[in-house]
Amino acid sequence: MNCRPFAWLAGALLVLPLSAQHVQVTSVARRPGTDELWIANRGNDSVSVVDVVTGTTTHEIEVGVWPRSVAFSADGSTAFVTNQRGNVAVTKHAATPFDGTEVRGSISVIDASAKSVSTTLASDVGVEPYGIATSPNGAYLAVTAFRSAKLQLFSTTAPYALLTELAYEQDLSVLPPGTTVADVDSNFDGIPDLSEPRAFVLRSDSARLYVTHLTPGYVSVVDVALDGAGVPTGLTLVKKIDLNTYPYHPIQNPVPVQTLDSAGLPRFLDDVALSPDGATLVVPHVLHNVNHDVNFDFTTLWAGFEGDFANRVHPALSLLDATTDTFGGQVISHSLTASLEPAEHIAYGGPGANAGGGVLTLGSLDQPVLGTTVTFTVAGVQPGDFSILAFSETKVSVPSIFGTLLTVPTMVTSLPSNTLDIAVPNDPALENRSFYFQAGVVGPLGVKGLTNGVEAMLSSDAIPTNDLAYRAGQPGRVLYNAAGDRALLINRGSEDVFLFEVTGSDFRFLDVFPPRQGFTERTALDTTTPLGDLPLGVSLVADTSTTNDDALLYVHNESTRTLSSLRVDWQTGVLTQAAPQLPLLLGPDKMTASEIAGQELFEDASRAQTAGNFNNSCASCHFEGGADGNVWQRSDGPRTTMPVFGGADLTGLLLWKGTRLNMGETGPMFGGENGGHGLLSDEKQQALIDYHAIIPVPLNPNRDPATGGLTALAAEGQDLFFGTNDTGTNPFGRSAGCGVCHPRSEFNTFTMLDEPRGFTADHLDPVLTTSDMLGSVDPNCFSLRENIVAENIRNINSMVNVDADNDGIPEVDRNSDGFSDIETYLPMNIDTDSDFVRDDPNGYMCPEDGGPTLRLFNRNAALFSIPTKLGVFSTPPYMHDNSIMSLRTLLDPQTQIADPTYGNASYPGLGKFINEFHDVRGDDTFVPGASKVQVTLQTASAGSTVDADVEALLAFIRSL
């Protein structure tokens, strides 16, 4: 066994950059001037240090909870790590509850030589810090506070003082003077445009940042004012760039889309790269086609169409002009009607021989399209050497002293100047046939070595410029080479790497690793393959130890807990494995094997059981367990994506009608919508259940900044919410009645304990939510029948234009409160009854009593489950049709229509004017005291005001 697998890679890391470069956020960072890579292990609250000379993990340093990004001081003496959850465990939240010791985000400062934490920054760090990077001039650290929506700059020297910060407007419920809801939410989707700052790129002059915003689909442009020493003195928001080109909206413009072309609202923006010349920004994300027509027959028009979701979520790269800071609509994606077997050159057989300082590499930047000419190139050849090219239709693997022979040398030709043009006949008989090429390099003393192999897959189907060529499951990270003529896209969901040739803002597909042609599904969590599971972070380092124009790509595989090393030869466009996966953990894993397997299954788009042709995964709509902010058009009515924080006991009944017992019952979703077969073993099913339980509730920025507890106003609102008098400000025992449907906890008859309920009345037997036990615990499926489940789902008066008596006319006043319930917008689909059977092959099917027919369960159109209120501040807009744009509008619906700040004329009036269960104001203008909330609140008799009650209740709900 080679105990030094990385030794010949080390030269790449020992050279400092000659000039300042743009800087991106990453979980894998090179320590300047050394042969060390430092990797943030999110699931293990640690940072691993890898010595690339010996190919070993030398240290694992304990830091805070959920470390996300790593950066170094310019001299490499200090490492900085953002701990997204500070000291708050993933299972801790406001209902467990908090105890006042919570630090909701921190930065670990590590002595890089001693490999120990020297100090932890917490007091000035925002809530859930995510991205961190050192400015190119070395004078400051830039940090994004994800939940508190701040961009902060810190000194890189002790005591690492906060130098300046920019607070983005992130809450449509509480706006500062001088702004309106239309200013903060300019695309009217109910999500503040600049909430959730995520990753960023720092321009090489240290004077500008481009920041991505995860769910809103915006990039903010921020200028940094620098003093004479390059130290920042202030931040200025220059502009916000909307990446949306989608002409349809499920509320504003509900027009069904009946095309397989990539389309939709940009969602889940994380990374951003700036081209070396500073002209182009590249942002990987997904597009959510929320107006996909579920009633349209795609399968008849397009044979081989796999899964409805293949037309709902599209991988994409958006390109922005960084010279004008504008988005012209250039989106690189992939049409679902494109060939799955286009003309392509595919490297195989591993890297070539290392001969005389060069890695012998064969490749071609051309596509082998019928009737064209392709040029093969051999890289790594030394002066005085020459190359010979062999090819045939037979692939072999025969070891030799010169390397592995990879094709039968049926036809052999020399390569003048180490390049050769080959004409591809325009012969239909060659369609989808493969030819295998390999070169040998000969020097003055004879054969020096063999290259990698190249499979030429011939086809008449060319890959267009500015096309992904294949579906990229959850695009995550993008990197340019130093010359700016190549770019890499690392895809978390499909677990692969795309390589592009770049000319200005044009991207041309060159290669994917591992190959998609002849794709063989790898076993989940397999550490013997070149790439592991769920790549989270990357680092690209030019390899100065070779004569090739190449680099080493280090990939952090989160689920396999490994570091992959790939070689990228820019000249030939070839990706090969450079070293085996390297284990990163020295201590025990803090996640169980089942939780890890569940996370991998939740996010993976490369498994036949979860997706067809890498369509998507659970994370495509529930990124890190949250919601996508969209309402999806369904035949039985619009449905918003619910967050899945904290397991079934917090999430509540899964799906809006409570049709699933636990996260393991996802076969119909995987199989019907995503194109997979949806069959899960008992272990896989339990893994999803176990992972669901540790998807954390977001940490709340709307709490007391000093203690993390409730503010005085929120504490008063808590008393009104539950009808208590803990603050002494509610002596009349007034109650808004919220706690009836939103209890903090519920008595569990199995454990005989009060257990957290996440402020939702939704409830199922915990024995059923934590395992596949329905068949033995409840074989008659009594617990799923409507007369039982209806106790836990509520008529929240938000169903869309329901026609309860089937007379063809929606009922005007469905809840008999004297007010119209007709929508103020034109719905595409109205709500109907949602009947279902237990059709998940992974679970108990619920046969009808006395026969083989499956039992039919009924769900009335008026009934919806109530998802967890924990983290509700982070999941707008609200109600199942997204008609409630803010929490303020929920409590005080008149504001969305009449208030000049929260519902001015330029902001569309949506939703219902009256909601008897939530409307604190009660619409006294029309019918005094009509609201049930007002009946129990008795605002006037208590000497309070409606405005004060709204503010108190709003403060409490926003703090959950």
mmCIF file with all atom_site columns, C-alpha atoms in Angstrom, residues 565-671:
data_model
loop_
_atom_site.group_PDB
_atom_site.id
_atom_site.type_symbol
_atom_site.label_atom_id
_atom_site.label_alt_id
_atom_site.label_comp_id
_atom_site.label_asym_id
_atom_site.label_entity_id
_atom_site.label_seq_id
_atom_site.pdbx_PDB_ins_code
_atom_site.Cartn_x
_atom_site.Cartn_y
_atom_site.Cartn_z
_atom_site.occupancy
_atom_site.B_iso_or_equiv
_atom_site.pdbx_formal_charge
_atom_site.auth_seq_id
_atom_site.auth_comp_id
_atom_site.auth_asym_id
_atom_site.auth_atom_id
_atom_site.pdbx_PDB_model_num
ATOM 1   C CA . SER A 1 565 ? -8.547  14.648 -5.127  1.00 0.00 ? 565 SER A CA 1
ATOM 2   C CA . LEU A 1 566 ? -9.058  15.094 -8.861  1.00 0.00 ? 566 LEU A CA 1
ATOM 3   C CA . ARG A 1 567 ? -6.655  16.275 -11.542 1.00 0.00 ? 567 ARG A CA 1
ATOM 4   C CA . VAL A 1 568 ? -7.954  18.760 -14.091 1.00 0.00 ? 568 VAL A CA 1
ATOM 5   C CA . ASP A 1 569 ? -5.929  19.157 -17.271 1.00 0.00 ? 569 ASP A CA 1
ATOM 6   C CA . TRP A 1 570 ? -7.117  22.449 -18.734 1.00 0.00 ? 570 TRP A CA 1
ATOM 7   C CA . GLN A 1 571 ? -5.424  21.978 -22.132 1.00 0.00 ? 571 GLN A CA 1
ATOM 8   C CA . THR A 1 572 ? -7.051  18.644 -22.951 1.00 0.00 ? 572 THR A CA 1
ATOM 9   C CA . GLY A 1 573 ? -10.273 19.114 -20.966 1.00 0.00 ? 573 GLY A CA 1
ATOM 10  C CA . VAL A 1 574 ? -9.776  15.925 -18.975 1.00 0.00 ? 574 VAL A CA 1
ATOM 11  C CA . LEU A 1 575 ? -10.731 15.112 -15.378 1.00 0.00 ? 575 LEU A CA 1
ATOM 12  C CA . THR A 1 576 ? -9.128  12.100 -13.671 1.00 0.00 ? 576 THR A CA 1
ATOM 13  C CA . GLN A 1 577 ? -8.692  10.797 -10.159 1.00 0.00 ? 577 GLN A CA 1
ATOM 14  C CA . ALA A 1 578 ? -5.483  11.998 -8.507  1.00 0.00 ? 578 ALA A CA 1
ATOM 15  C CA . ALA A 1 579 ? -5.655  10.085 -5.210  1.00 0.00 ? 579 ALA A CA 1
ATOM 16  C CA . PRO A 1 580 ? -8.087  7.848  -3.290  1.00 0.00 ? 580 PRO A CA 1
ATOM 17  C CA . GLN A 1 581 ? -10.706 9.327  -0.979  1.00 0.00 ? 581 GLN A CA 1
ATOM 18  C CA . LEU A 1 582 ? -9.063  10.331 2.284   1.00 0.00 ? 582 LEU A CA 1
ATOM 19  C CA . PRO A 1 583 ? -10.956 9.854  5.606   1.00 0.00 ? 583 PRO A CA 1
ATOM 20  C CA . LEU A 1 584 ? -11.301 13.109 7.541   1.00 0.00 ? 584 LEU A CA 1
ATOM 21  C CA . LEU A 1 585 ? -12.439 12.087 11.023  1.00 0.00 ? 585 LEU A CA 1
ATOM 22  C CA . LEU A 1 586 ? -10.031 10.944 13.724  1.00 0.00 ? 586 LEU A CA 1
ATOM 23  C CA . GLY A 1 587 ? -12.634 10.671 16.467  1.00 0.00 ? 587 GLY A CA 1
ATOM 24  C CA . PRO A 1 588 ? -16.063 9.026  16.559  1.00 0.00 ? 588 PRO A CA 1
ATOM 25  C CA . ASP A 1 589 ? -18.763 10.337 14.251  1.00 0.00 ? 589 ASP A CA 1
ATOM 26  C CA . LYS A 1 590 ? -21.343 12.504 16.019  1.00 0.00 ? 590 LYS A CA 1
ATOM 27  C CA . MET A 1 591 ? -24.031 11.403 13.574  1.00 0.00 ? 591 MET A CA 1
ATOM 28  C CA . THR A 1 592 ? -25.270 7.834  13.574  1.00 0.00 ? 592 THR A CA 1
ATOM 29  C CA . ALA A 1 593 ? -24.820 5.677  10.503  1.00 0.00 ? 593 ALA A CA 1
ATOM 30  C CA . SER A 1 594 ? -28.583 5.803  9.962   1.00 0.00 ? 594 SER A CA 1
ATOM 31  C CA . GLU A 1 595 ? -28.691 9.619  10.162  1.00 0.00 ? 595 GLU A CA 1
ATOM 32  C CA . ILE A 1 596 ? -25.854 9.894  7.641   1.00 0.00 ? 596 ILE A CA 1
ATOM 33  C CA . ALA A 1 597 ? -27.573 7.459  5.284   1.00 0.00 ? 597 ALA A CA 1
ATOM 34  C CA . GLY A 1 598 ? -30.800 9.433  5.632   1.00 0.00 ? 598 GLY A CA 1
ATOM 35  C CA . GLN A 1 599 ? -29.114 12.723 4.803   1.00 0.00 ? 599 GLN A CA 1
ATOM 36  C CA . GLU A 1 600 ? -27.493 11.186 1.740   1.00 0.00 ? 600 GLU A CA 1
ATOM 37  C CA . LEU A 1 601 ? -30.830 9.779  0.563   1.00 0.00 ? 601 LEU A CA 1
ATOM 38  C CA . PHE A 1 602 ? -32.614 13.064 1.299   1.00 0.00 ? 602 PHE A CA 1
ATOM 39  C CA . GLU A 1 603 ? -30.236 15.063 -0.909  1.00 0.00 ? 603 GLU A CA 1
ATOM 40  C CA . ASP A 1 604 ? -28.953 12.571 -3.476  1.00 0.00 ? 604 ASP A CA 1
ATOM 41  C CA . ALA A 1 605 ? -30.184 12.819 -7.073  1.00 0.00 ? 605 ALA A CA 1
ATOM 42  C CA . SER A 1 606 ? -27.957 10.081 -8.501  1.00 0.00 ? 606 SER A CA 1
ATOM 43  C CA . ARG A 1 607 ? -29.855 7.025  -7.240  1.00 0.00 ? 607 ARG A CA 1
ATOM 44  C CA . ALA A 1 608 ? -32.348 5.156  -9.379  1.00 0.00 ? 608 ALA A CA 1
ATOM 45  C CA . GLN A 1 609 ? -34.599 4.769  -6.354  1.00 0.00 ? 609 GLN A CA 1
ATOM 46  C CA . THR A 1 610 ? -34.883 8.540  -5.828  1.00 0.00 ? 610 THR A CA 1
ATOM 47  C CA . ALA A 1 611 ? -34.650 10.107 -9.279  1.00 0.00 ? 611 ALA A CA 1
ATOM 48  C CA . GLY A 1 612 ? -34.813 9.398  -12.976 1.00 0.00 ? 612 GLY A CA 1
ATOM 49  C CA . ASN A 1 613 ? -31.856 10.827 -14.899 1.00 0.00 ? 613 ASN A CA 1
ATOM 50  C CA . PHE A 1 614 ? -30.686 12.945 -11.968 1.00 0.00 ? 614 PHE A CA 1
ATOM 51  C CA . ASN A 1 615 ? -33.966 14.835 -11.851 1.00 0.00 ? 615 ASN A CA 1
ATOM 52  C CA . ASN A 1 616 ? -33.873 16.093 -8.269  1.00 0.00 ? 616 ASN A CA 1
ATOM 53  C CA . SER A 1 617 ? -34.056 15.133 -4.612  1.00 0.00 ? 617 SER A CA 1
ATOM 54  C CA . CYS A 1 618 ? -35.950 16.113 -1.467  1.00 0.00 ? 618 CYS A CA 1
ATOM 55  C CA . ALA A 1 619 ? -33.451 18.936 -0.975  1.00 0.00 ? 619 ALA A CA 1
ATOM 56  C CA . SER A 1 620 ? -34.498 20.494 -4.282  1.00 0.00 ? 620 SER A CA 1
ATOM 57  C CA . CYS A 1 621 ? -37.476 21.939 -2.408  1.00 0.00 ? 621 CYS A CA 1
ATOM 58  C CA . HIS A 1 622 ? -36.455 21.430 1.232   1.00 0.00 ? 622 HIS A CA 1
ATOM 59  C CA . PHE A 1 623 ? -32.907 22.797 1.110   1.00 0.00 ? 623 PHE A CA 1
ATOM 60  C CA . GLU A 1 624 ? -31.409 22.116 4.550   1.00 0.00 ? 624 GLU A CA 1
ATOM 61  C CA . GLY A 1 625 ? -34.921 21.211 5.692   1.00 0.00 ? 625 GLY A CA 1
ATOM 62  C CA . GLY A 1 626 ? -36.530 24.554 4.906   1.00 0.00 ? 626 GLY A CA 1
ATOM 63  C CA . ALA A 1 627 ? -39.123 25.557 2.354   1.00 0.00 ? 627 ALA A CA 1
ATOM 64  C CA . ASP A 1 628 ? -38.632 26.960 -1.115  1.00 0.00 ? 628 ASP A CA 1
ATOM 65  C CA . GLY A 1 629 ? -40.992 29.917 -0.753  1.00 0.00 ? 629 GLY A CA 1
ATOM 66  C CA . ASN A 1 630 ? -43.132 28.713 -3.657  1.00 0.00 ? 630 ASN A CA 1
ATOM 67  C CA . VAL A 1 631 ? -46.708 27.627 -4.051  1.00 0.00 ? 631 VAL A CA 1
ATOM 68  C CA . TRP A 1 632 ? -46.983 24.715 -6.496  1.00 0.00 ? 632 TRP A CA 1
ATOM 69  C CA . GLN A 1 633 ? -50.016 24.239 -8.689  1.00 0.00 ? 633 GLN A CA 1
ATOM 70  C CA . ARG A 1 634 ? -51.766 20.934 -7.982  1.00 0.00 ? 634 ARG A CA 1
ATOM 71  C CA . SER A 1 635 ? -54.932 19.578 -9.495  1.00 0.00 ? 635 SER A CA 1
ATOM 72  C CA . ASP A 1 636 ? -56.611 19.650 -6.075  1.00 0.00 ? 636 ASP A CA 1
ATOM 73  C CA . GLY A 1 637 ? -55.469 23.194 -5.347  1.00 0.00 ? 637 GLY A CA 1
ATOM 74  C CA . PRO A 1 638 ? -52.289 25.206 -4.778  1.00 0.00 ? 638 PRO A CA 1
ATOM 75  C CA . ARG A 1 639 ? -49.831 23.846 -2.233  1.00 0.00 ? 639 ARG A CA 1
ATOM 76  C CA . THR A 1 640 ? -46.903 25.599 -0.675  1.00 0.00 ? 640 THR A CA 1
ATOM 77  C CA . THR A 1 641 ? -43.799 23.653 0.329   1.00 0.00 ? 641 THR A CA 1
ATOM 78  C CA . MET A 1 642 ? -43.759 22.989 4.058   1.00 0.00 ? 642 MET A CA 1
ATOM 79  C CA . PRO A 1 643 ? -40.503 23.062 6.040   1.00 0.00 ? 643 PRO A CA 1
ATOM 80  C CA . VAL A 1 644 ? -39.430 19.785 7.636   1.00 0.00 ? 644 VAL A CA 1
ATOM 81  C CA . PHE A 1 645 ? -37.643 20.963 10.753  1.00 0.00 ? 645 PHE A CA 1
ATOM 82  C CA . GLY A 1 646 ? -37.151 18.706 13.744  1.00 0.00 ? 646 GLY A CA 1
ATOM 83  C CA . GLY A 1 647 ? -38.835 15.448 12.803  1.00 0.00 ? 647 GLY A CA 1
ATOM 84  C CA . ALA A 1 648 ? -42.483 14.490 12.503  1.00 0.00 ? 648 ALA A CA 1
ATOM 85  C CA . ASP A 1 649 ? -43.342 15.605 16.054  1.00 0.00 ? 649 ASP A CA 1
ATOM 86  C CA . LEU A 1 650 ? -42.402 19.176 15.111  1.00 0.00 ? 650 LEU A CA 1
ATOM 87  C CA . THR A 1 651 ? -43.236 19.151 11.418  1.00 0.00 ? 651 THR A CA 1
ATOM 88  C CA . GLY A 1 652 ? -46.690 17.793 12.146  1.00 0.00 ? 652 GLY A CA 1
ATOM 89  C CA . LEU A 1 653 ? -48.723 15.717 9.713   1.00 0.00 ? 653 LEU A CA 1
ATOM 90  C CA . LEU A 1 654 ? -46.655 15.380 6.551   1.00 0.00 ? 654 LEU A CA 1
ATOM 91  C CA . LEU A 1 655 ? -48.101 17.044 3.471   1.00 0.00 ? 655 LEU A CA 1
ATOM 92  C CA . TRP A 1 656 ? -51.032 19.430 3.716   1.00 0.00 ? 656 TRP A CA 1
ATOM 93  C CA . LYS A 1 657 ? -53.644 16.723 4.082   1.00 0.00 ? 657 LYS A CA 1
ATOM 94  C CA . GLY A 1 658 ? -51.646 14.641 6.551   1.00 0.00 ? 658 GLY A CA 1
ATOM 95  C CA . THR A 1 659 ? -51.207 11.736 4.159   1.00 0.00 ? 659 THR A CA 1
ATOM 96  C CA . ARG A 1 660 ? -47.808 10.504 5.357   1.00 0.00 ? 660 ARG A CA 1
ATOM 97  C CA . LEU A 1 661 ? -46.837 9.192  8.784   1.00 0.00 ? 661 LEU A CA 1
ATOM 98  C CA . ASN A 1 662 ? -43.132 9.876  8.558   1.00 0.00 ? 662 ASN A CA 1
ATOM 99  C CA . MET A 1 663 ? -40.312 10.880 6.229   1.00 0.00 ? 663 MET A CA 1
ATOM 100 C CA . GLY A 1 664 ? -39.690 7.248  5.324   1.00 0.00 ? 664 GLY A CA 1
ATOM 101 C CA . GLU A 1 665 ? -42.991 7.093  3.440   1.00 0.00 ? 665 GLU A CA 1
ATOM 102 C CA . THR A 1 666 ? -41.694 8.907  0.390   1.00 0.00 ? 666 THR A CA 1
ATOM 103 C CA . GLY A 1 667 ? -41.894 6.182  -2.223  1.00 0.00 ? 667 GLY A CA 1
ATOM 104 C CA . PRO A 1 668 ? -44.718 7.864  -4.197  1.00 0.00 ? 668 PRO A CA 1
ATOM 105 C CA . MET A 1 669 ? -42.792 11.147 -4.212  1.00 0.00 ? 669 MET A CA 1
ATOM 106 C CA . PHE A 1 670 ? -39.571 9.528  -5.390  1.00 0.00 ? 670 PHE A CA 1
ATOM 107 C CA . GLY A 1 671 ? -41.318 7.231  -7.816  1.00 0.00 ? 671 GLY A CA 1
#
